[in-house]
PDB file of C-alpha atoms in Angstrom:
ATOM      1  CA  MET A   1      15.563 -31.539  15.413  1.00  0.00           C
ATOM      2  CA  LYS A   2      16.388 -32.105  11.749  1.00  0.00           C
ATOM      3  CA  ALA A   3      16.805 -29.150   9.401  1.00  0.00           C
ATOM      4  CA  LEU A   4      18.147 -28.346   5.955  1.00  0.00           C
ATOM      5  CA  VAL A   5      21.145 -26.066   6.432  1.00  0.00           C
ATOM      6  CA  PHE A   6      23.799 -24.475   4.215  1.00  0.00           C
ATOM      7  CA  ASP A   7      26.936 -22.672   5.362  1.00  0.00           C
ATOM      8  CA  LYS A   8      27.849 -21.154   1.992  1.00  0.00           C
ATOM      9  CA  SER A   9      25.943 -20.489  -1.220  1.00  0.00           C
ATOM     10  CA  GLY A  10      25.187 -23.407  -3.558  1.00  0.00           C
ATOM     11  CA  ILE A  11      22.670 -26.248  -3.655  1.00  0.00           C
ATOM     12  CA  GLU A  12      25.515 -28.707  -3.195  1.00  0.00           C
ATOM     13  CA  ASN A  13      26.053 -27.196   0.268  1.00  0.00           C
ATOM     14  CA  LEU A  14      22.480 -27.778   1.446  1.00  0.00           C
ATOM     15  CA  LYS A  15      22.624 -30.628   3.967  1.00  0.00           C
ATOM     16  CA  LEU A  16      20.275 -32.313   6.414  1.00  0.00           C
ATOM     17  CA  LYS A  17      21.614 -31.731   9.908  1.00  0.00           C
ATOM     18  CA  GLU A  18      20.639 -32.243  13.507  1.00  0.00           C
ATOM     19  CA  ILE A  19      20.367 -28.884  15.276  1.00  0.00           C
ATOM     20  CA  GLU A  20      18.932 -27.567  18.530  1.00  0.00           C
ATOM     21  CA  ASN A  21      15.203 -26.952  18.811  1.00  0.00           C
ATOM     22  CA  PRO A  22      14.201 -23.265  18.559  1.00  0.00           C
ATOM     23  CA  THR A  23      13.880 -21.276  21.770  1.00  0.00           C
ATOM     24  CA  LEU A  24      10.441 -19.845  22.488  1.00  0.00           C
ATOM     25  CA  GLY A  25       9.856 -16.256  23.614  1.00  0.00           C
ATOM     26  CA  PRO A  26       6.705 -15.106  25.458  1.00  0.00           C
ATOM     27  CA  HIS A  27       5.038 -13.934  22.218  1.00  0.00           C
ATOM     28  CA  ASP A  28       6.260 -16.813  20.028  1.00  0.00           C
ATOM     29  CA  VAL A  29       4.561 -19.872  18.587  1.00  0.00           C
ATOM     30  CA  LEU A  30       6.363 -23.179  18.049  1.00  0.00           C
ATOM     31  CA  ILE A  31       5.099 -24.962  14.932  1.00  0.00           C
ATOM     32  CA  ARG A  32       5.635 -28.553  13.902  1.00  0.00           C
ATOM     33  CA  VAL A  33       6.103 -28.018  10.178  1.00  0.00           C
ATOM     34  CA  GLU A  34       3.957 -30.272   8.000  1.00  0.00           C
ATOM     35  CA  LYS A  35       4.443 -28.944   4.471  1.00  0.00           C
ATOM     36  CA  SER A  36       6.297 -26.283   2.552  1.00  0.00           C
ATOM     37  CA  GLY A  37       5.919 -25.045  -0.992  1.00  0.00           C
ATOM     38  CA  VAL A  38       9.176 -24.782  -2.919  1.00  0.00           C
ATOM     39  CA  ASN A  39       9.542 -21.375  -4.554  1.00  0.00           C
ATOM     40  CA  PRO A  40      12.049 -19.615  -6.793  1.00  0.00           C
ATOM     41  CA  ILE A  41      12.887 -17.414  -3.783  1.00  0.00           C
ATOM     42  CA  ASP A  42      14.162 -20.559  -2.023  1.00  0.00           C
ATOM     43  CA  TYR A  43      16.361 -21.374  -5.018  1.00  0.00           C
ATOM     44  CA  PHE A  44      17.873 -17.889  -5.022  1.00  0.00           C
ATOM     45  CA  VAL A  45      18.291 -17.860  -1.234  1.00  0.00           C
ATOM     46  CA  VAL A  46      20.363 -21.045  -1.362  1.00  0.00           C
ATOM     47  CA  ASN A  47      22.362 -20.059  -4.436  1.00  0.00           C
ATOM     48  CA  TYR A  48      22.747 -16.298  -4.686  1.00  0.00           C
ATOM     49  CA  ILE A  49      21.078 -13.970  -2.182  1.00  0.00           C
ATOM     50  CA  PRO A  50      23.138 -12.740   0.790  1.00  0.00           C
ATOM     51  CA  VAL A  51      21.279 -14.076   3.827  1.00  0.00           C
ATOM     52  CA  LYS A  52      21.523 -14.051   7.576  1.00  0.00           C
ATOM     53  CA  PRO A  53      22.216 -15.753   9.849  1.00  0.00           C
ATOM     54  CA  MET A  54      24.841 -18.134   8.515  1.00  0.00           C
ATOM     55  CA  PRO A  55      24.734 -21.132   8.608  1.00  0.00           C
ATOM     56  CA  HIS A  56      21.234 -20.703   7.230  1.00  0.00           C
ATOM     57  CA  ILE A  57      17.913 -22.575   6.989  1.00  0.00           C
ATOM     58  CA  PRO A  58      15.865 -21.736   3.861  1.00  0.00           C
ATOM     59  CA  GLY A  59      12.101 -22.158   3.377  1.00  0.00           C
ATOM     60  CA  ALA A  60       9.681 -19.243   2.839  1.00  0.00           C
ATOM     61  CA  GLU A  61       6.301 -20.973   2.627  1.00  0.00           C
ATOM     62  CA  ILE A  62       5.279 -22.788   5.811  1.00  0.00           C
ATOM     63  CA  ALA A  63       2.213 -24.633   7.107  1.00  0.00           C
ATOM     64  CA  GLY A  64       2.019 -26.798  10.197  1.00  0.00           C
ATOM     65  CA  THR A  65       0.514 -27.636  13.565  1.00  0.00           C
ATOM     66  CA  VAL A  66       1.022 -25.619  16.731  1.00  0.00           C
ATOM     67  CA  GLU A  67       3.223 -27.527  19.183  1.00  0.00           C
ATOM     68  CA  LYS A  68       3.583 -24.923  21.923  1.00  0.00           C
ATOM     69  CA  VAL A  69       2.852 -21.233  22.567  1.00  0.00           C
ATOM     70  CA  GLY A  70       4.599 -18.549  24.639  1.00  0.00           C
ATOM     71  CA  ASP A  71       3.135 -17.313  27.907  1.00  0.00           C
ATOM     72  CA  HIS A  72       1.648 -14.152  26.389  1.00  0.00           C
ATOM     73  CA  VAL A  73       0.125 -15.713  23.259  1.00  0.00           C
ATOM     74  CA  LYS A  74      -3.662 -15.492  23.041  1.00  0.00           C
ATOM     75  CA  GLY A  75      -6.063 -17.133  20.577  1.00  0.00           C
ATOM     76  CA  ILE A  76      -3.603 -19.716  19.281  1.00  0.00           C
ATOM     77  CA  ASN A  77      -3.465 -23.113  20.939  1.00  0.00           C
ATOM     78  CA  LYS A  78      -1.597 -26.376  20.722  1.00  0.00           C
ATOM     79  CA  GLY A  79      -3.014 -28.496  17.909  1.00  0.00           C
ATOM     80  CA  ASP A  80      -4.231 -25.594  15.752  1.00  0.00           C
ATOM     81  CA  LYS A  81      -3.540 -25.839  12.026  1.00  0.00           C
ATOM     82  CA  VAL A  82      -1.713 -22.693  10.982  1.00  0.00           C
ATOM     83  CA  ILE A  83       0.214 -20.950   8.234  1.00  0.00           C
ATOM     84  CA  VAL A  84       3.043 -18.435   8.575  1.00  0.00           C
ATOM     85  CA  TYR A  85       2.964 -14.912   7.163  1.00  0.00           C
ATOM     86  CA  ASN A  86       6.481 -14.729   5.778  1.00  0.00           C
ATOM     87  CA  ARG A  87       7.281 -11.042   6.148  1.00  0.00           C
ATOM     88  CA  ILE A  88       9.317  -9.738   9.050  1.00  0.00           C
ATOM     89  CA  PHE A  89       7.990  -6.325  10.121  1.00  0.00           C
ATOM     90  CA  ASP A  90       8.292  -3.959  13.072  1.00  0.00           C
ATOM     91  CA  GLY A  91       4.648  -2.844  13.090  1.00  0.00           C
ATOM     92  CA  SER A  92       5.596   0.758  13.851  1.00  0.00           C
ATOM     93  CA  CYS A  93       6.945   2.315  10.636  1.00  0.00           C
ATOM     94  CA  ASP A  94       4.667   4.406   8.410  1.00  0.00           C
ATOM     95  CA  LEU A  95       4.172   1.574   5.930  1.00  0.00           C
ATOM     96  CA  CYS A  96       3.271  -0.987   8.591  1.00  0.00           C
ATOM     97  CA  LEU A  97       0.831   1.468  10.143  1.00  0.00           C
ATOM     98  CA  SER A  98      -0.828   1.901   6.740  1.00  0.00           C
ATOM     99  CA  GLY A  99      -1.359  -1.863   6.457  1.00  0.00           C
ATOM    100  CA  ARG A 100       1.559  -2.624   4.142  1.00  0.00           C
ATOM    101  CA  GLU A 101       3.715  -4.809   6.343  1.00  0.00           C
ATOM    102  CA  MET A 102       5.342  -6.396   3.294  1.00  0.00           C
ATOM    103  CA  LEU A 103       7.057  -3.041   2.661  1.00  0.00           C
ATOM    104  CA  CYS A 104       8.229  -2.485   6.243  1.00  0.00           C
ATOM    105  CA  ARG A 105      11.175  -0.089   6.244  1.00  0.00           C
ATOM    106  CA  ASN A 106      12.934  -2.164   8.892  1.00  0.00           C
ATOM    107  CA  GLY A 107      11.803  -5.611   7.795  1.00  0.00           C
ATOM    108  CA  GLY A 108      12.263  -8.136   5.024  1.00  0.00           C
ATOM    109  CA  ILE A 109      11.447 -11.641   3.896  1.00  0.00           C
ATOM    110  CA  MET A 110      11.488 -14.522   6.332  1.00  0.00           C
ATOM    111  CA  SER A 111      14.122 -17.020   5.121  1.00  0.00           C
ATOM    112  CA  VAL A 112      16.263 -14.135   3.814  1.00  0.00           C
ATOM    113  CA  ILE A 113      16.868 -11.906   6.832  1.00  0.00           C
ATOM    114  CA  THR A 114      15.993 -14.727   9.246  1.00  0.00           C
ATOM    115  CA  ASN A 115      16.087 -18.506   9.107  1.00  0.00           C
ATOM    116  CA  GLY A 116      13.284 -20.121   7.164  1.00  0.00           C
ATOM    117  CA  GLY A 117      11.131 -23.096   7.960  1.00  0.00           C
ATOM    118  CA  TRP A 118      12.756 -26.122   6.351  1.00  0.00           C
ATOM    119  CA  SER A 119      13.079 -27.795   9.710  1.00  0.00           C
ATOM    120  CA  GLU A 120      10.983 -30.103  11.849  1.00  0.00           C
ATOM    121  CA  TYR A 121      10.067 -27.233  14.160  1.00  0.00           C
ATOM    122  CA  PHE A 122       9.837 -23.509  13.566  1.00  0.00           C
ATOM    123  CA  ALA A 123       9.379 -20.625  16.008  1.00  0.00           C
ATOM    124  CA  ILE A 124       7.829 -17.343  14.900  1.00  0.00           C
ATOM    125  CA  PRO A 125       6.095 -14.380  16.622  1.00  0.00           C
ATOM    126  CA  ASP A 126       2.361 -14.873  17.086  1.00  0.00           C
ATOM    127  CA  LYS A 127       1.637 -11.824  14.886  1.00  0.00           C
ATOM    128  CA  ASN A 128       2.861 -13.917  11.918  1.00  0.00           C
ATOM    129  CA  VAL A 129       0.677 -16.957  12.656  1.00  0.00           C
ATOM    130  CA  PHE A 130      -2.791 -17.469  11.176  1.00  0.00           C
ATOM    131  CA  LYS A 131      -5.193 -20.319  11.779  1.00  0.00           C
ATOM    132  CA  ILE A 132      -6.674 -22.201   8.830  1.00  0.00           C
ATOM    133  CA  PRO A 133      -9.769 -24.438   8.548  1.00  0.00           C
ATOM    134  CA  GLU A 134      -9.340 -27.956   9.888  1.00  0.00           C
ATOM    135  CA  ASN A 135     -10.425 -29.455   6.564  1.00  0.00           C
ATOM    136  CA  MET A 136      -7.949 -27.486   4.433  1.00  0.00           C
ATOM    137  CA  ASP A 137      -5.341 -29.800   2.907  1.00  0.00           C
ATOM    138  CA  TRP A 138      -1.673 -29.103   3.533  1.00  0.00           C
ATOM    139  CA  ASP A 139      -0.761 -28.472  -0.118  1.00  0.00           C
ATOM    140  CA  LEU A 140      -3.230 -25.594  -0.309  1.00  0.00           C
ATOM    141  CA  ALA A 141      -2.342 -24.335   3.168  1.00  0.00           C
ATOM    142  CA  ALA A 142       1.373 -24.218   2.367  1.00  0.00           C
ATOM    143  CA  SER A 143       0.653 -22.390  -0.897  1.00  0.00           C
ATOM    144  CA  LEU A 144      -1.280 -19.524   0.677  1.00  0.00           C
ATOM    145  CA  PRO A 145       1.502 -17.429   2.306  1.00  0.00           C
ATOM    146  CA  VAL A 146       3.528 -16.784  -0.871  1.00  0.00           C
ATOM    147  CA  ALA A 147       2.154 -18.264  -4.108  1.00  0.00           C
ATOM    148  CA  ALA A 148      -1.494 -17.370  -3.531  1.00  0.00           C
ATOM    149  CA  LEU A 149      -0.933 -14.189  -1.506  1.00  0.00           C
ATOM    150  CA  THR A 150       1.293 -12.662  -4.193  1.00  0.00           C
ATOM    151  CA  SER A 151      -1.429 -13.149  -6.804  1.00  0.00           C
ATOM    152  CA  TYR A 152      -4.245 -12.029  -4.528  1.00  0.00           C
ATOM    153  CA  HIS A 153      -2.553  -8.781  -3.578  1.00  0.00           C
ATOM    154  CA  ALA A 154      -1.789  -8.040  -7.238  1.00  0.00           C
ATOM    155  CA  ILE A 155      -5.415  -8.659  -8.244  1.00  0.00           C
ATOM    156  CA  LYS A 156      -6.596  -6.294  -5.505  1.00  0.00           C
ATOM    157  CA  GLU A 157      -4.115  -3.625  -6.610  1.00  0.00           C
ATOM    158  CA  LEU A 158      -5.342  -4.061 -10.190  1.00  0.00           C
ATOM    159  CA  GLU A 159      -8.939  -3.601  -9.014  1.00  0.00           C
ATOM    160  CA  VAL A 160     -10.127  -6.510 -11.151  1.00  0.00           C
ATOM    161  CA  SER A 161     -13.863  -6.243 -11.766  1.00  0.00           C
ATOM    162  CA  PRO A 162     -16.576  -8.515 -13.196  1.00  0.00           C
ATOM    163  CA  ASN A 163     -16.237  -9.030 -16.953  1.00  0.00           C
ATOM    164  CA  ASP A 164     -12.708  -7.613 -17.100  1.00  0.00           C
ATOM    165  CA  ILE A 165     -10.525  -9.393 -19.636  1.00  0.00           C
ATOM    166  CA  VAL A 166      -7.536 -10.634 -17.620  1.00  0.00           C
ATOM    167  CA  VAL A 167      -4.512 -12.100 -19.438  1.00  0.00           C
ATOM    168  CA  ILE A 168      -2.136 -14.094 -17.222  1.00  0.00           C
ATOM    169  CA  PHE A 169       1.393 -14.913 -18.348  1.00  0.00           C
ATOM    170  CA  GLY A 170       2.974 -17.800 -16.448  1.00  0.00           C
ATOM    171  CA  ALA A 171      -0.482 -19.137 -15.650  1.00  0.00           C
ATOM    172  CA  SER A 172       0.645 -22.671 -14.785  1.00  0.00           C
ATOM    173  CA  GLY A 173       3.315 -21.537 -12.315  1.00  0.00           C
ATOM    174  CA  ASN A 174       3.207 -21.214  -8.531  1.00  0.00           C
ATOM    175  CA  THR A 175       1.547 -17.811  -8.558  1.00  0.00           C
ATOM    176  CA  GLY A 176      -0.137 -18.178 -11.937  1.00  0.00           C
ATOM    177  CA  MET A 177      -2.451 -21.041 -11.007  1.00  0.00           C
ATOM    178  CA  PHE A 178      -3.788 -18.898  -8.159  1.00  0.00           C
ATOM    179  CA  ALA A 179      -4.024 -15.779 -10.302  1.00  0.00           C
ATOM    180  CA  VAL A 180      -6.314 -17.752 -12.638  1.00  0.00           C
ATOM    181  CA  GLN A 181      -8.573 -18.945  -9.837  1.00  0.00           C
ATOM    182  CA  LEU A 182      -8.715 -15.649  -7.983  1.00  0.00           C
ATOM    183  CA  ALA A 183      -9.344 -13.529 -11.088  1.00  0.00           C
ATOM    184  CA  LYS A 184     -12.236 -15.845 -11.842  1.00  0.00           C
ATOM    185  CA  LYS A 185     -13.573 -15.383  -8.319  1.00  0.00           C
ATOM    186  CA  PHE A 186     -13.527 -11.635  -8.984  1.00  0.00           C
ATOM    187  CA  GLY A 187     -15.771 -12.238 -12.001  1.00  0.00           C
ATOM    188  CA  ALA A 188     -13.178 -11.765 -14.745  1.00  0.00           C
ATOM    189  CA  ILE A 189     -12.910 -13.467 -18.133  1.00  0.00           C
ATOM    190  CA  VAL A 190      -9.558 -15.207 -17.814  1.00  0.00           C
ATOM    191  CA  ILE A 191      -7.114 -15.864 -20.649  1.00  0.00           C
ATOM    192  CA  ALA A 192      -4.299 -18.112 -19.431  1.00  0.00           C
ATOM    193  CA  VAL A 193      -1.114 -17.933 -21.473  1.00  0.00           C
ATOM    194  CA  SER A 194       0.286 -21.441 -21.241  1.00  0.00           C
ATOM    195  CA  LYS A 195       0.560 -24.830 -22.913  1.00  0.00           C
ATOM    196  CA  LYS A 196      -1.280 -26.486 -20.003  1.00  0.00           C
ATOM    197  CA  ASN A 197      -4.907 -27.287 -20.761  1.00  0.00           C
ATOM    198  CA  TRP A 198      -5.534 -28.309 -17.136  1.00  0.00           C
ATOM    199  CA  LEU A 199      -5.855 -24.579 -16.422  1.00  0.00           C
ATOM    200  CA  LYS A 200      -9.412 -24.767 -17.761  1.00  0.00           C
ATOM    201  CA  GLU A 201     -10.218 -26.970 -14.754  1.00  0.00           C
ATOM    202  CA  PHE A 202      -8.855 -24.147 -12.584  1.00  0.00           C
ATOM    203  CA  GLY A 203     -11.216 -21.587 -14.098  1.00  0.00           C
ATOM    204  CA  ALA A 204      -9.474 -20.290 -17.225  1.00  0.00           C
ATOM    205  CA  ASP A 205     -11.971 -19.390 -19.950  1.00  0.00           C
ATOM    206  CA  TYR A 206      -9.265 -19.657 -22.606  1.00  0.00           C
ATOM    207  CA  VAL A 207      -5.805 -21.238 -22.704  1.00  0.00           C
ATOM    208  CA  VAL A 208      -3.584 -19.833 -25.448  1.00  0.00           C
ATOM    209  CA  GLY A 209       0.058 -20.312 -26.405  1.00  0.00           C
ATOM    210  CA  TYR A 210       2.749 -17.653 -26.145  1.00  0.00           C
ATOM    211  CA  ASN A 211       3.274 -17.484 -29.898  1.00  0.00           C
ATOM    212  CA  GLU A 212      -0.388 -16.876 -30.645  1.00  0.00           C
ATOM    213  CA  VAL A 213      -1.402 -14.777 -27.637  1.00  0.00           C
ATOM    214  CA  VAL A 214      -1.638 -11.417 -29.420  1.00  0.00           C
ATOM    215  CA  GLU A 215      -3.864 -12.712 -32.218  1.00  0.00           C
ATOM    216  CA  LYS A 216      -6.012 -14.781 -29.834  1.00  0.00           C
ATOM    217  CA  VAL A 217      -6.601 -11.899 -27.411  1.00  0.00           C
ATOM    218  CA  LYS A 218      -7.500  -9.651 -30.356  1.00  0.00           C
ATOM    219  CA  GLU A 219      -9.935 -12.295 -31.592  1.00  0.00           C
ATOM    220  CA  ILE A 220     -11.504 -12.993 -28.198  1.00  0.00           C
ATOM    221  CA  THR A 221     -11.946  -9.299 -27.374  1.00  0.00           C
ATOM    222  CA  GLU A 222     -12.922  -8.207 -30.896  1.00  0.00           C
ATOM    223  CA  GLY A 223      -9.910  -5.937 -30.989  1.00  0.00           C
ATOM    224  CA  LYS A 224     -10.366  -4.248 -27.596  1.00  0.00           C
ATOM    225  CA  MET A 225      -7.549  -6.269 -25.983  1.00  0.00           C
ATOM    226  CA  ALA A 226      -7.095  -6.863 -22.237  1.00  0.00           C
ATOM    227  CA  ASN A 227      -8.259  -4.702 -19.368  1.00  0.00           C
ATOM    228  CA  VAL A 228      -5.685  -6.326 -17.089  1.00  0.00           C
ATOM    229  CA  VAL A 229      -2.423  -8.172 -17.719  1.00  0.00           C
ATOM    230  CA  ILE A 230      -0.441 -10.097 -15.103  1.00  0.00           C
ATOM    231  CA  ASN A 231       3.214 -10.785 -15.866  1.00  0.00           C
ATOM    232  CA  SER A 232       4.686 -13.152 -13.289  1.00  0.00           C
ATOM    233  CA  LEU A 233       7.652 -14.169 -15.458  1.00  0.00           C
ATOM    234  CA  GLY A 234       9.665 -11.057 -16.280  1.00  0.00           C
ATOM    235  CA  SER A 235      11.467  -9.802 -19.361  1.00  0.00           C
ATOM    236  CA  SER A 236      10.690 -12.736 -21.684  1.00  0.00           C
ATOM    237  CA  VAL A 237       7.029 -11.697 -21.967  1.00  0.00           C
ATOM    238  CA  TRP A 238       7.407  -7.945 -21.430  1.00  0.00           C
ATOM    239  CA  ASP A 239       6.763  -6.983 -25.058  1.00  0.00           C
ATOM    240  CA  LYS A 240       3.784  -9.303 -25.415  1.00  0.00           C
ATOM    241  CA  SER A 241       2.377  -8.075 -22.094  1.00  0.00           C
ATOM    242  CA  LEU A 242       2.208  -4.557 -23.519  1.00  0.00           C
ATOM    243  CA  GLU A 243       0.936  -5.744 -26.902  1.00  0.00           C
ATOM    244  CA  VAL A 244      -2.109  -7.467 -25.423  1.00  0.00           C
ATOM    245  CA  LEU A 245      -2.913  -4.582 -23.065  1.00  0.00           C
ATOM    246  CA  GLY A 246      -5.860  -2.480 -24.197  1.00  0.00           C
ATOM    247  CA  TYR A 247      -6.597   1.211 -23.774  1.00  0.00           C
ATOM    248  CA  ASN A 248      -6.721   2.365 -20.143  1.00  0.00           C
ATOM    249  CA  GLY A 249      -5.452  -1.079 -19.170  1.00  0.00           C
ATOM    250  CA  LYS A 250      -3.395  -2.112 -16.144  1.00  0.00           C
ATOM    251  CA  LEU A 251      -0.295  -4.273 -16.139  1.00  0.00           C
ATOM    252  CA  ALA A 252       1.033  -5.844 -12.915  1.00  0.00           C
ATOM    253  CA  LEU A 253       4.556  -7.203 -12.486  1.00  0.00           C
ATOM    254  CA  PHE A 254       5.766  -9.347  -9.589  1.00  0.00           C
ATOM    255  CA  GLY A 255       8.355 -11.754 -10.947  1.00  0.00           C
ATOM    256  CA  THR A 256      11.659 -11.715 -12.802  1.00  0.00           C
ATOM    257  CA  LEU A 257      12.271 -15.434 -13.238  1.00  0.00           C
ATOM    258  CA  THR A 258      13.136 -14.925 -16.923  1.00  0.00           C
ATOM    259  CA  GLY A 259      15.020 -11.673 -16.419  1.00  0.00           C
ATOM    260  CA  ALA A 260      14.569  -8.170 -15.022  1.00  0.00           C
ATOM    261  CA  ASP A 261      15.957  -5.868 -17.725  1.00  0.00           C
ATOM    262  CA  VAL A 262      13.661  -4.623 -20.494  1.00  0.00           C
ATOM    263  CA  LYS A 263      13.498  -1.894 -23.125  1.00  0.00           C
ATOM    264  CA  ILE A 264      10.537   0.443 -22.859  1.00  0.00           C
ATOM    265  CA  ASN A 265       8.853   2.182 -25.754  1.00  0.00           C
ATOM    266  CA  LEU A 266       7.251   5.038 -23.851  1.00  0.00           C
ATOM    267  CA  SER A 267       4.741   5.777 -26.601  1.00  0.00           C
ATOM    268  CA  SER A 268       3.295   2.271 -26.229  1.00  0.00           C
ATOM    269  CA  ILE A 269       2.470   3.160 -22.633  1.00  0.00           C
ATOM    270  CA  TYR A 270       1.239   6.745 -22.765  1.00  0.00           C
ATOM    271  CA  SER A 271      -0.679   6.302 -26.020  1.00  0.00           C
ATOM    272  CA  LYS A 272      -2.759   3.592 -24.325  1.00  0.00           C
ATOM    273  CA  HIS A 273      -3.102   5.519 -21.078  1.00  0.00           C
ATOM    274  CA  ALA A 274      -1.681   2.370 -19.516  1.00  0.00           C
ATOM    275  CA  LYS A 275      -0.928   1.864 -15.851  1.00  0.00           C
ATOM    276  CA  ILE A 276       2.047  -0.287 -14.839  1.00  0.00           C
ATOM    277  CA  ILE A 277       1.977  -1.574 -11.276  1.00  0.00           C
ATOM    278  CA  GLY A 278       4.712  -3.361  -9.379  1.00  0.00           C
ATOM    279  CA  THR A 279       3.559  -5.537  -6.490  1.00  0.00           C
ATOM    280  CA  THR A 280       5.228  -7.807  -3.973  1.00  0.00           C
ATOM    281  CA  GLY A 281       3.731 -10.202  -1.465  1.00  0.00           C
ATOM    282  CA  GLY A 282       0.722  -8.955   0.442  1.00  0.00           C
ATOM    283  CA  SER A 283      -0.429  -7.743   3.842  1.00  0.00           C
ATOM    284  CA  ARG A 284      -1.680  -9.717   6.829  1.00  0.00           C
ATOM    285  CA  ARG A 285      -5.160  -8.438   6.103  1.00  0.00           C
ATOM    286  CA  ASP A 286      -4.822  -9.786   2.566  1.00  0.00           C
ATOM    287  CA  LEU A 287      -3.824 -13.159   4.009  1.00  0.00           C
ATOM    288  CA  ILE A 288      -6.850 -13.290   6.311  1.00  0.00           C
ATOM    289  CA  GLU A 289      -9.126 -12.481   3.366  1.00  0.00           C
ATOM    290  CA  LEU A 290      -7.356 -15.081   1.254  1.00  0.00           C
ATOM    291  CA  ILE A 291      -7.789 -17.877   3.814  1.00  0.00           C
ATOM    292  CA  ASN A 292     -11.552 -17.381   3.600  1.00  0.00           C
ATOM    293  CA  LEU A 293     -11.739 -16.691  -0.130  1.00  0.00           C
ATOM    294  CA  CYS A 294      -9.525 -19.606  -1.150  1.00  0.00           C
ATOM    295  CA  ARG A 295     -11.079 -22.424   0.876  1.00  0.00           C
ATOM    296  CA  ASP A 296     -12.001 -24.175  -2.377  1.00  0.00           C
ATOM    297  CA  CYS A 297      -8.895 -23.220  -4.360  1.00  0.00           C
ATOM    298  CA  ARG A 298      -6.978 -26.001  -6.033  1.00  0.00           C
ATOM    299  CA  VAL A 299      -3.277 -26.793  -6.224  1.00  0.00           C
ATOM    300  CA  LYS A 300      -1.673 -28.839  -8.956  1.00  0.00           C
ATOM    301  CA  VAL A 301       1.251 -30.639  -7.366  1.00  0.00           C
ATOM    302  CA  TRP A 302       3.877 -32.025  -9.698  1.00  0.00           C
ATOM    303  CA  LYS A 303       6.242 -33.646  -7.223  1.00  0.00           C
ATOM    304  CA  THR A 304       6.547 -33.963  -3.457  1.00  0.00           C
ATOM    305  CA  TYR A 305       9.902 -34.505  -1.769  1.00  0.00           C
ATOM    306  CA  LYS A 306      10.972 -35.453   1.744  1.00  0.00           C
ATOM    307  CA  LEU A 307      12.986 -33.003   3.844  1.00  0.00           C
ATOM    308  CA  GLU A 308      16.228 -34.833   3.163  1.00  0.00           C
ATOM    309  CA  GLU A 309      15.543 -34.453  -0.583  1.00  0.00           C
ATOM    310  CA  GLY A 310      15.381 -30.658  -0.372  1.00  0.00           C
ATOM    311  CA  ALA A 311      18.341 -30.096  -2.685  1.00  0.00           C
ATOM    312  CA  GLU A 312      16.669 -32.094  -5.457  1.00  0.00           C
ATOM    313  CA  ALA A 313      13.386 -30.253  -4.842  1.00  0.00           C
ATOM    314  CA  LEU A 314      15.224 -26.973  -5.445  1.00  0.00           C
ATOM    315  CA  ARG A 315      16.742 -28.258  -8.659  1.00  0.00           C
ATOM    316  CA  GLN A 316      13.306 -29.317  -9.902  1.00  0.00           C
ATOM    317  CA  ILE A 317      11.728 -25.923  -9.253  1.00  0.00           C
ATOM    318  CA  MET A 318      13.755 -24.623 -12.197  1.00  0.00           C
ATOM    319  CA  SER A 319      13.015 -27.599 -14.466  1.00  0.00           C
ATOM    320  CA  GLU A 320      11.533 -26.848 -17.880  1.00  0.00           C
ATOM    321  CA  ASN A 321       9.449 -30.000 -17.478  1.00  0.00           C
ATOM    322  CA  ARG A 322       7.797 -28.850 -14.252  1.00  0.00           C
ATOM    323  CA  ASP A 323       4.027 -29.200 -14.450  1.00  0.00           C
ATOM    324  CA  GLY A 324       2.651 -27.780 -11.217  1.00  0.00           C
ATOM    325  CA  ARG A 325       4.029 -27.150  -7.770  1.00  0.00           C
ATOM    326  CA  VAL A 326       7.000 -28.781  -6.074  1.00  0.00           C
ATOM    327  CA  MET A 327       6.281 -29.440  -2.400  1.00  0.00           C
ATOM    328  CA  LEU A 328       8.359 -30.472   0.594  1.00  0.00           C
ATOM    329  CA  GLN A 329       6.868 -32.931   3.079  1.00  0.00           C
ATOM    330  CA  LEU A 330       8.406 -32.494   6.510  1.00  0.00           C
TER     331      LEU A 330
END
């Protein structure tokens, strides 16, 4: 089969190669990969993160059609449309047993501690495979395991409620476009911080620019500010995230694309009785809920590349001109 492989860090080392088909264990599912979303994690896997095995296949966000199942697999059949839960977990540590497989003490991220799915075929344990509706399009399907799940889990952790004022930084990004839609599904009033007016079609009640966000949130809320703030970008919007957060508000962080180091004025946190929450990924239960909740979610796709164009797809994920998702068609 064909796969994108690199043997040392650097996009220039990512090459399309012919490799052996995956072997299938009794509890494994062989998937013919249809589509993958390109994520910043893929960029960092290829360029910077120590990974195994080497040579390595990247690709964290996978959707496809079942080609074959192991002898002990039940409930999944050839021809099923499926997505892959991208966390490797043992199922027996205290965190797994509490339903937080994404924090497994002996696990990690698929495509980091294992090969990813940028290949024609991909084998994965059946516990990581989830069926999706037949009428769900591949762009949405491929976006659920990482982009949408990250936002959904954060919104659950934030306990977003009807009429909450939710401010979303990075609203037009991979996770942001889903944070907008899902917060709206939870009944929130959504303020998307972005230059992209198409976010109103995705459910945003207001779209405001970064330079005016503090004044606009103050105006919209009559000075009360936000109940909930989602920062998917990192340090570049840290100060503004705290500025727009109201009393007893909650701030969630799950991305450091613009940097991870910040200065903290402790009085700006305790004086507001603020709660700062770090989140990452989501659980399998979250993913099952998301598949049902997000049947009508939308994906704005900027560009779609073929498998052999994977290196260029990775370059474009970091483009300042990117306007929506970058997808890989396998």
